[in-house]
Coordinates of C-alpha atoms in Angstrom, one line a residue:
M4 CA 0.7 33.8 -99.9
N5 CA -1.5 36.6 -100.7
F6 CA -5.0 36.9 -102.4
T7 CA -6.2 39.6 -103.8
I8 CA -8.7 41.8 -105.0
P9 CA -9.2 43.9 -107.9
R10 CA -9.3 47.5 -108.6
R11 CA -12.4 49.3 -107.0
R12 CA -14.0 52.6 -107.4
F13 CA -14.5 53.6 -103.5
A14 CA -18.0 55.3 -102.8
S15 CA -16.0 59.2 -103.2
A16 CA -19.2 61.0 -101.3
A17 CA -17.5 58.5 -98.2
V18 CA -14.4 60.6 -98.6
A19 CA -14.2 64.4 -100.9
G20 CA -13.7 67.0 -98.9
L21 CA -14.2 65.7 -95.4
A22 CA -11.3 65.7 -92.5
L23 CA -9.4 62.4 -91.6
A24 CA -11.7 62.2 -88.7
G25 CA -14.6 62.5 -91.0
L26 CA -13.2 60.5 -93.8
L27 CA -12.2 57.7 -91.3
S28 CA -15.5 57.7 -89.0
A29 CA -18.8 55.7 -90.4
C30 CA -22.1 57.4 -91.3
G31 CA -24.3 57.7 -88.8
G32 CA -27.7 55.5 -88.6
S33 CA -28.7 52.5 -89.6
G34 CA -29.8 50.7 -92.6
S35 CA -31.5 47.6 -93.5
G36 CA -30.8 45.8 -91.0
S37 CA -31.5 42.2 -90.0
G38 CA -33.3 43.0 -87.1
E39 CA -37.4 39.9 -86.7
D40 CA -39.5 41.4 -84.7
S41 CA -40.2 41.6 -81.3
S42 CA -42.1 38.3 -81.3
G43 CA -39.0 36.1 -81.9
P44 CA -35.7 36.0 -81.8
V45 CA -33.4 38.5 -83.5
T46 CA -32.0 37.2 -86.6
L47 CA -28.4 38.2 -88.0
D48 CA -26.4 37.9 -91.5
F49 CA -23.2 36.0 -91.6
W50 CA -21.1 35.6 -94.5
G51 CA -18.0 33.9 -94.2
W52 CA -15.2 31.5 -95.9
A53 CA -13.8 29.7 -93.7
N54 CA -13.6 26.1 -92.4
G55 CA -15.2 25.4 -89.8
Q56 CA -17.8 28.3 -89.5
E57 CA -20.9 26.3 -90.8
A58 CA -19.9 23.9 -86.8
V59 CA -19.8 27.5 -84.6
V60 CA -22.9 28.9 -85.7
K61 CA -25.0 25.6 -85.3
A62 CA -23.1 25.8 -82.2
F63 CA -23.9 29.4 -81.2
N64 CA -27.4 28.9 -82.2
A65 CA -28.2 26.0 -79.9
S66 CA -26.3 27.6 -77.0
H67 CA -28.9 31.4 -78.3
K68 CA -33.2 32.1 -77.8
D69 CA -33.1 35.2 -78.8
V70 CA -30.2 35.8 -80.9
Q71 CA -29.5 33.6 -84.4
L72 CA -27.3 33.5 -86.9
K73 CA -27.7 33.1 -89.8
Y74 CA -24.5 31.7 -92.2
T75 CA -23.8 32.5 -95.6
K76 CA -20.4 31.0 -96.8
V77 CA -18.8 32.7 -99.0
T78 CA -16.5 31.3 -102.2
D79 CA -13.4 32.7 -100.8
Q80 CA -11.6 35.7 -99.6
L81 CA -11.3 36.8 -103.6
T82 CA -16.0 35.9 -103.6
M83 CA -16.1 38.3 -100.1
Q84 CA -14.6 41.3 -101.2
K85 CA -16.9 41.5 -104.8
Q86 CA -20.0 40.0 -103.1
L87 CA -19.7 43.1 -100.2
T88 CA -18.4 46.0 -102.2
N89 CA -22.1 44.8 -104.3
A90 CA -23.8 45.1 -100.9
V91 CA -22.6 48.0 -99.8
K92 CA -24.2 49.8 -102.8
A93 CA -27.9 48.6 -102.4
G94 CA -27.7 48.8 -99.0
N95 CA -28.7 45.2 -98.0
A96 CA -24.9 44.2 -96.6
P97 CA -25.1 41.4 -93.5
C98 CA -24.4 42.4 -90.3
L99 CA -20.8 40.1 -89.3
V100 CA -19.2 39.9 -92.2
Q101 CA -15.7 37.9 -91.8
N102 CA -13.0 39.1 -93.9
T103 CA -9.0 40.9 -93.2
G104 CA -6.9 43.2 -91.2
E105 CA -5.9 44.7 -94.0
Y106 CA -9.4 45.4 -95.6
V107 CA -10.9 47.4 -92.3
T108 CA -9.8 50.4 -93.8
S109 CA -11.0 51.2 -96.8
W110 CA -14.2 50.2 -95.4
V111 CA -14.3 52.2 -92.5
S112 CA -13.3 55.2 -95.4
Q113 CA -16.9 53.9 -97.7
G114 CA -18.6 54.8 -94.8
A115 CA -19.7 50.8 -95.1
L116 CA -18.8 49.5 -91.6
A117 CA -20.4 50.0 -88.2
D118 CA -18.9 51.7 -84.7
I119 CA -19.1 49.2 -81.9
T120 CA -16.5 50.3 -79.4
E121 CA -18.4 51.0 -76.7
Y122 CA -20.0 47.0 -76.1
V123 CA -16.1 45.4 -77.4
E124 CA -13.7 47.9 -75.8
G125 CA -14.2 46.9 -72.6
E126 CA -13.4 42.7 -73.8
K127 CA -9.6 44.1 -74.4
G128 CA -7.7 42.1 -71.9
K129 CA -9.2 38.5 -73.6
F130 CA -7.2 39.0 -76.4
N131 CA -3.5 39.0 -77.8
P132 CA -2.3 42.7 -78.5
G133 CA -1.4 41.5 -82.2
A134 CA -4.2 40.3 -82.8
W135 CA -6.0 43.6 -80.5
T136 CA -5.8 46.3 -83.0
T137 CA -6.7 44.4 -85.8
A138 CA -10.5 46.2 -85.9
Q139 CA -9.6 48.9 -84.2
V140 CA -9.3 52.4 -87.1
Q141 CA -7.8 55.5 -84.6
G142 CA -9.0 54.2 -81.7
K143 CA -12.2 52.9 -82.4
F144 CA -13.8 49.3 -83.3
Y145 CA -15.4 48.2 -85.8
G146 CA -15.6 44.5 -85.0
V147 CA -14.0 41.3 -82.8
P148 CA -10.4 39.8 -83.7
T149 CA -10.8 36.1 -84.7
S150 CA -7.7 34.8 -85.0
S151 CA -3.9 35.6 -85.1
S152 CA -0.8 35.0 -87.0
P153 CA 2.5 33.6 -85.2
N154 CA 4.9 33.4 -88.6
F155 CA 7.9 30.9 -88.6
T156 CA 10.1 29.0 -90.6
I157 CA 8.8 26.0 -91.6
Y158 CA 12.5 23.8 -93.3
R159 CA 12.9 20.2 -94.8
T160 CA 15.4 19.1 -92.3
D161 CA 16.1 16.2 -95.3
I162 CA 17.3 18.1 -97.3
F163 CA 19.8 20.3 -94.7
E164 CA 21.7 17.5 -93.1
K165 CA 21.8 16.3 -95.9
Y166 CA 23.9 19.9 -97.8
G167 CA 25.5 20.9 -93.6
I168 CA 23.0 23.9 -93.4
E169 CA 21.5 25.1 -90.3
P170 CA 18.4 27.0 -90.5
P171 CA 18.9 29.7 -91.1
A172 CA 18.9 32.8 -87.8
T173 CA 18.9 36.0 -89.5
W174 CA 18.6 37.6 -93.2
D175 CA 21.8 37.0 -94.4
D176 CA 22.1 33.8 -93.2
F177 CA 18.9 33.1 -95.7
I178 CA 20.8 34.2 -98.5
A179 CA 24.0 31.8 -97.9
A180 CA 22.0 29.1 -97.5
G181 CA 20.2 29.8 -100.2
K182 CA 23.5 29.3 -102.5
E183 CA 24.2 26.9 -100.5
L184 CA 21.2 25.4 -101.9
K185 CA 21.9 26.4 -105.2
K186 CA 24.2 24.4 -106.1
H187 CA 21.8 21.3 -105.1
N188 CA 19.4 23.1 -107.5
V189 CA 17.1 23.3 -105.0
K190 CA 16.0 27.4 -104.1
I191 CA 15.2 28.2 -100.9
T192 CA 11.7 29.9 -101.6
N193 CA 9.1 30.6 -103.4
Y194 CA 8.1 33.9 -105.5
A195 CA 4.8 34.7 -106.9
G196 CA 4.9 37.2 -109.2
E197 CA 0.7 38.3 -108.1
D198 CA 1.9 38.2 -104.3
P199 CA 3.6 41.4 -103.3
S200 CA 3.0 40.4 -100.3
T201 CA 6.6 39.1 -98.9
L202 CA 8.4 43.4 -99.5
E203 CA 5.4 44.3 -97.1
V204 CA 5.7 41.4 -94.2
L205 CA 9.6 42.2 -94.6
A206 CA 9.1 45.8 -95.0
M207 CA 6.9 45.6 -92.1
Q208 CA 9.5 43.2 -89.4
A209 CA 11.8 45.7 -90.5
G210 CA 10.2 48.9 -89.2
A211 CA 9.1 50.1 -92.6
H212 CA 5.6 52.5 -92.0
W213 CA 4.2 52.4 -95.8
Y214 CA 0.7 54.2 -94.3
S215 CA 0.5 56.2 -90.7
I216 CA -1.5 59.3 -89.6
D217 CA 0.2 62.8 -89.1
G218 CA -2.1 65.5 -88.4
D219 CA -5.3 65.9 -90.1
A220 CA -3.8 63.7 -92.9
W221 CA -2.2 61.0 -94.5
K222 CA 2.1 60.0 -94.7
V223 CA 2.8 57.7 -97.2
D224 CA 6.6 56.2 -97.6
F225 CA 7.1 53.7 -99.5
Q226 CA 10.8 54.7 -99.2
D227 CA 12.0 54.5 -95.7
A228 CA 15.2 52.7 -94.1
G229 CA 13.0 49.5 -93.1
T230 CA 11.3 49.4 -96.4
L231 CA 15.0 50.1 -98.3
K232 CA 16.7 47.2 -95.9
A233 CA 13.9 44.9 -96.7
A234 CA 14.5 45.5 -100.3
K235 CA 18.2 44.7 -100.1
V236 CA 17.3 41.1 -99.1
I237 CA 14.5 41.1 -101.5
Q238 CA 16.8 41.9 -104.5
E239 CA 19.7 39.5 -103.2
V240 CA 17.1 36.4 -103.5
I241 CA 16.3 37.1 -106.6
D242 CA 20.0 38.3 -108.7
N243 CA 20.9 35.5 -107.2
D244 CA 18.3 32.9 -108.5
L245 CA 18.0 31.4 -105.6
N246 CA 13.2 32.1 -105.4
S247 CA 11.0 28.9 -107.9
K248 CA 8.3 32.0 -109.5
L249 CA 6.1 29.6 -109.6
S250 CA 2.5 31.4 -109.4
F251 CA -0.8 30.2 -106.6
A252 CA -2.5 30.1 -109.4
D253 CA -1.9 26.5 -110.0
Y254 CA -1.7 25.6 -105.9
A255 CA -1.1 22.3 -106.3
A256 CA 2.1 22.6 -109.1
V257 CA 3.7 25.1 -105.4
Q258 CA 2.7 22.1 -103.5
R259 CA 3.7 19.9 -105.4
N260 CA 7.2 21.7 -105.3
Y261 CA 7.9 22.1 -101.8
D262 CA 7.0 17.9 -101.7
N263 CA 9.1 16.9 -103.9
G264 CA 11.9 18.7 -102.3
S265 CA 13.0 21.6 -105.3
T266 CA 11.4 24.2 -102.2
A267 CA 13.5 23.6 -99.3
T268 CA 11.8 26.6 -97.0
R269 CA 8.5 29.1 -96.6
Q270 CA 7.6 31.4 -94.4
I271 CA 4.5 30.7 -93.4
S272 CA 1.5 30.8 -90.3
T273 CA -0.5 27.8 -89.0
W274 CA -3.6 28.5 -91.0
Q275 CA -0.3 27.1 -94.8
M276 CA 0.5 23.8 -92.6
A277 CA -3.4 22.9 -93.0
G278 CA -2.8 22.8 -96.8
M279 CA 0.4 21.0 -96.9
V280 CA -1.1 18.0 -95.5
Q281 CA -3.9 18.1 -97.9
N282 CA -1.3 17.8 -101.0
F283 CA 1.4 16.4 -99.8
T284 CA 1.9 13.1 -100.2
K285 CA 5.9 11.8 -99.9
S286 CA 7.3 14.7 -97.1
F287 CA 5.5 14.1 -93.9
G288 CA 7.8 13.9 -91.0
D289 CA 10.4 15.4 -93.2
W290 CA 9.0 19.3 -91.6
A291 CA 10.8 21.5 -88.4
L292 CA 9.6 24.4 -87.4
S293 CA 12.1 27.6 -87.2
P294 CA 11.8 30.8 -85.8
W295 CA 10.9 33.9 -89.0
P296 CA 14.0 35.6 -89.8
T297 CA 15.5 38.4 -88.2
F298 CA 18.1 41.1 -89.3
E299 CA 21.4 41.1 -88.7
G300 CA 22.0 42.6 -85.3
E301 CA 18.5 42.8 -84.5
A302 CA 16.0 41.3 -81.6
A303 CA 13.7 38.8 -83.0
K304 CA 10.4 40.1 -84.7
T305 CA 8.0 38.8 -87.0
P306 CA 5.1 41.0 -89.2
A307 CA 1.7 41.2 -88.6
G308 CA 0.8 38.6 -91.4
T309 CA -1.2 39.1 -94.0
N310 CA -4.4 39.3 -95.0
L311 CA -5.6 36.4 -94.7
T312 CA -4.0 35.4 -90.8
A313 CA -5.3 38.6 -89.6
S314 CA -9.0 38.4 -89.5
V315 CA -11.2 40.1 -88.1
T316 CA -15.4 39.6 -87.7
L317 CA -17.1 43.2 -88.8
V318 CA -19.9 43.9 -87.9
T319 CA -21.6 47.0 -91.5
E320 CA -23.8 49.5 -91.5
D321 CA -26.8 48.8 -92.7
C322 CA -26.8 46.3 -89.4
E323 CA -29.7 46.9 -87.4
S324 CA -28.5 45.4 -84.3
R325 CA -25.9 45.8 -83.6
Q326 CA -25.5 45.6 -80.0
Q327 CA -26.5 42.0 -80.3
A328 CA -24.0 41.4 -83.0
A329 CA -21.1 42.7 -81.8
E330 CA -21.9 40.3 -79.1
A331 CA -22.1 37.5 -81.3
A332 CA -19.0 38.0 -83.0
L333 CA -17.4 38.3 -79.4
W334 CA -19.0 35.0 -78.1
M335 CA -17.5 33.3 -82.1
S336 CA -13.8 34.4 -81.3
T337 CA -13.6 33.5 -77.2
D338 CA -15.7 30.6 -76.6
T339 CA -14.1 27.6 -76.4
T340 CA -15.7 25.3 -78.2
A341 CA -15.7 27.5 -81.1
V342 CA -11.9 29.1 -80.5
K343 CA -10.8 24.7 -81.7
T344 CA -13.7 24.4 -83.9
M345 CA -11.6 27.4 -85.9
A346 CA -8.0 26.4 -84.5
S347 CA -8.1 22.5 -84.8
P348 CA -6.2 21.6 -88.9
E349 CA -9.2 19.4 -88.9
T350 CA -12.7 20.7 -88.1
G351 CA -11.5 24.3 -89.3
N352 CA -8.9 26.6 -91.3
G353 CA -5.3 26.0 -88.3
V354 CA -5.4 29.7 -87.6
M355 CA -4.8 30.7 -83.8
P356 CA -7.2 32.0 -81.7
A357 CA -6.8 36.4 -80.8
L358 CA -7.0 35.5 -76.9
A359 CA -4.2 36.3 -74.7
D360 CA -3.2 32.2 -74.2
S361 CA -3.6 31.9 -77.9
D362 CA -0.8 29.7 -76.6
T363 CA -2.9 27.0 -76.1
Y364 CA -4.2 25.9 -78.5
V365 CA -0.8 25.3 -80.5
P366 CA -0.7 22.1 -79.9
E367 CA -4.1 21.5 -81.9
A368 CA -3.4 24.4 -85.2
I369 CA 0.5 22.3 -86.2
S370 CA -0.4 19.5 -87.8
E371 CA 1.8 16.6 -86.1
K372 CA 1.8 14.1 -89.0
L373 CA 3.9 16.4 -91.1
L374 CA 6.4 17.4 -88.6
G375 CA 6.9 14.0 -86.9
T376 CA 9.5 14.1 -84.5
N377 CA 9.7 17.9 -85.0
Y378 CA 6.1 18.4 -84.0
A379 CA 6.9 18.8 -79.6
P380 CA 9.9 21.6 -80.2
A381 CA 7.9 23.0 -83.0
Q382 CA 5.7 24.3 -80.2
K383 CA 7.7 26.1 -78.3
V384 CA 8.9 27.9 -82.4
V385 CA 5.3 29.4 -82.8
K386 CA 4.8 30.1 -78.8
D387 CA 7.4 32.0 -79.2
S388 CA 6.3 34.1 -82.3
L389 CA 3.3 35.0 -80.7
G390 CA 5.2 37.9 -78.5
T391 CA 7.7 38.9 -81.2
V392 CA 4.8 40.3 -83.9
T393 CA 4.0 43.1 -84.9
T394 CA 1.5 45.7 -83.6
D395 CA 2.5 49.4 -84.9
W396 CA 1.2 48.5 -88.8
T397 CA -1.5 50.4 -90.8
F398 CA -3.3 49.9 -93.5
G399 CA -4.0 52.7 -95.3
P400 CA -7.2 54.2 -97.5
N401 CA -6.7 53.2 -100.9
W402 CA -5.2 49.6 -99.3
T403 CA -6.2 48.0 -101.3
A404 CA -6.0 49.6 -104.8
M405 CA -2.3 49.6 -104.0
F406 CA -1.5 45.8 -103.1
T407 CA -3.5 45.9 -107.2
E408 CA -1.2 48.1 -109.1
M409 CA 1.8 47.2 -107.0
Q410 CA 0.5 43.9 -107.6
A411 CA 1.6 44.7 -111.3
G412 CA 5.4 45.9 -110.4
W413 CA 5.9 42.3 -108.7
A414 CA 5.6 40.8 -111.8
K415 CA 8.6 42.9 -113.0
V416 CA 10.3 42.7 -110.0
V417 CA 10.0 38.3 -109.9
S418 CA 11.1 38.2 -114.3
K419 CA 13.9 41.1 -113.7
E420 CA 12.9 43.5 -115.6
Q421 CA 12.6 46.3 -112.7
K422 CA 14.7 46.0 -109.5
V423 CA 12.5 46.3 -105.9
T424 CA 13.6 49.5 -105.3
D425 CA 12.6 50.6 -108.7
L426 CA 8.7 49.5 -107.4
L427 CA 8.5 51.8 -104.4
A428 CA 9.8 53.8 -106.0
H429 CA 6.7 53.9 -108.4
M430 CA 4.7 52.4 -105.4
Q431 CA 5.3 56.5 -103.7
E432 CA 4.1 58.3 -106.2
W433 CA 1.7 56.4 -107.4
T434 CA -0.3 56.3 -103.2
V435 CA 0.4 59.8 -103.1
K436 CA -1.7 60.4 -106.5
D437 CA -3.9 58.1 -106.1
L438 CA -5.0 59.5 -102.0
K439 CA -5.6 63.1 -103.4
S440 CA -7.7 61.6 -106.4
R441 CA -10.0 60.8 -104.2
G442 CA -9.7 64.0 -102.3
I443 CA -7.6 62.4 -99.1
S444 CA -5.5 65.0 -97.7
V445 CA -1.9 63.5 -98.0
K446 CA 1.7 64.0 -97.7
G447 CA 4.6 61.8 -99.0

């Protein structure tokens, strides 16, 4: 699932009339910052929303004398974007903020983030390739990756066994399984009307590039071959009524739907399993993992994840103590105890770390209670998916506004008021027009 924020107006001064290189570089100089005087430690404000961060901050402060973190827990990712927008405008943003990969380019385009490349570029070997790309724009780093996003299918073994269905290896298999389940009043998936991330991740897997950089301009393409391939799968699911249509606004109802067996599969990452464990009452032990379905004839490839999975710790332009902030972010992403705290669904969010040896944390990031006897084989599925994550997806500078616009159209797709291809045609026209209105050079 995906939570997004309302459209916000980007500061025109950060984008208008600038060449691409300038557009994607934070402004020079330091802002209000969080440094203390020379007689005491440097104190860095850190905003985040993830479970477990308080414990990580406490451990950091206990092990560092010269730098201390002052943690503020924000309600959720939605609230973070709103509060950070206000803080950036006021010139008093915290030094460190938790965020997610798709917002990095947008924040850079506003001049809100500091270039910390010199402090982090030598740490590349500690991180896995998929996660390493999330904190950079045009080769410059604005933060440190905190999590990676192995993606896979979780499915109800009892339902699949009852009706003689194999876990879908391809999207064609997925549709065929959905048609069989439909005969028994079971849906194979859920498409929330407010959440077009399904289209995003399938397009990503299919090799699409909604945004790319072409010379000194952005290239926009919502109708490339990969996107159309993804659209075909989604359209077949919708046309054949293979999907539930439950909104994540009623999260408990969505979870009951899975727990009761009304919907039999999800394409997820590790962190969503924590929500299942916390809300289920009936189906513990009835779930198993299988690889993310492939497109027919293609090798395994999984999307890099959407906003709540590809997390980063960003350093803001307002931070005076950027080196200390970068080093604190690196510590939180690499210290063994900190990583274990965040990886566990009990002490943290059940997120996979961004580290090169992420696979060693798999047993702690998935739930034996949920999977039962399927717990051991599930570990291999997760480990294998870490090696197939997409690394060439680019988030555009107006991603937030674009995604908000796509939400409205996606609701009409789910309700069968328009086709997926109608939405894509609209998004192509709308995105090009929106970028031009911001003074951003664009092709498409």
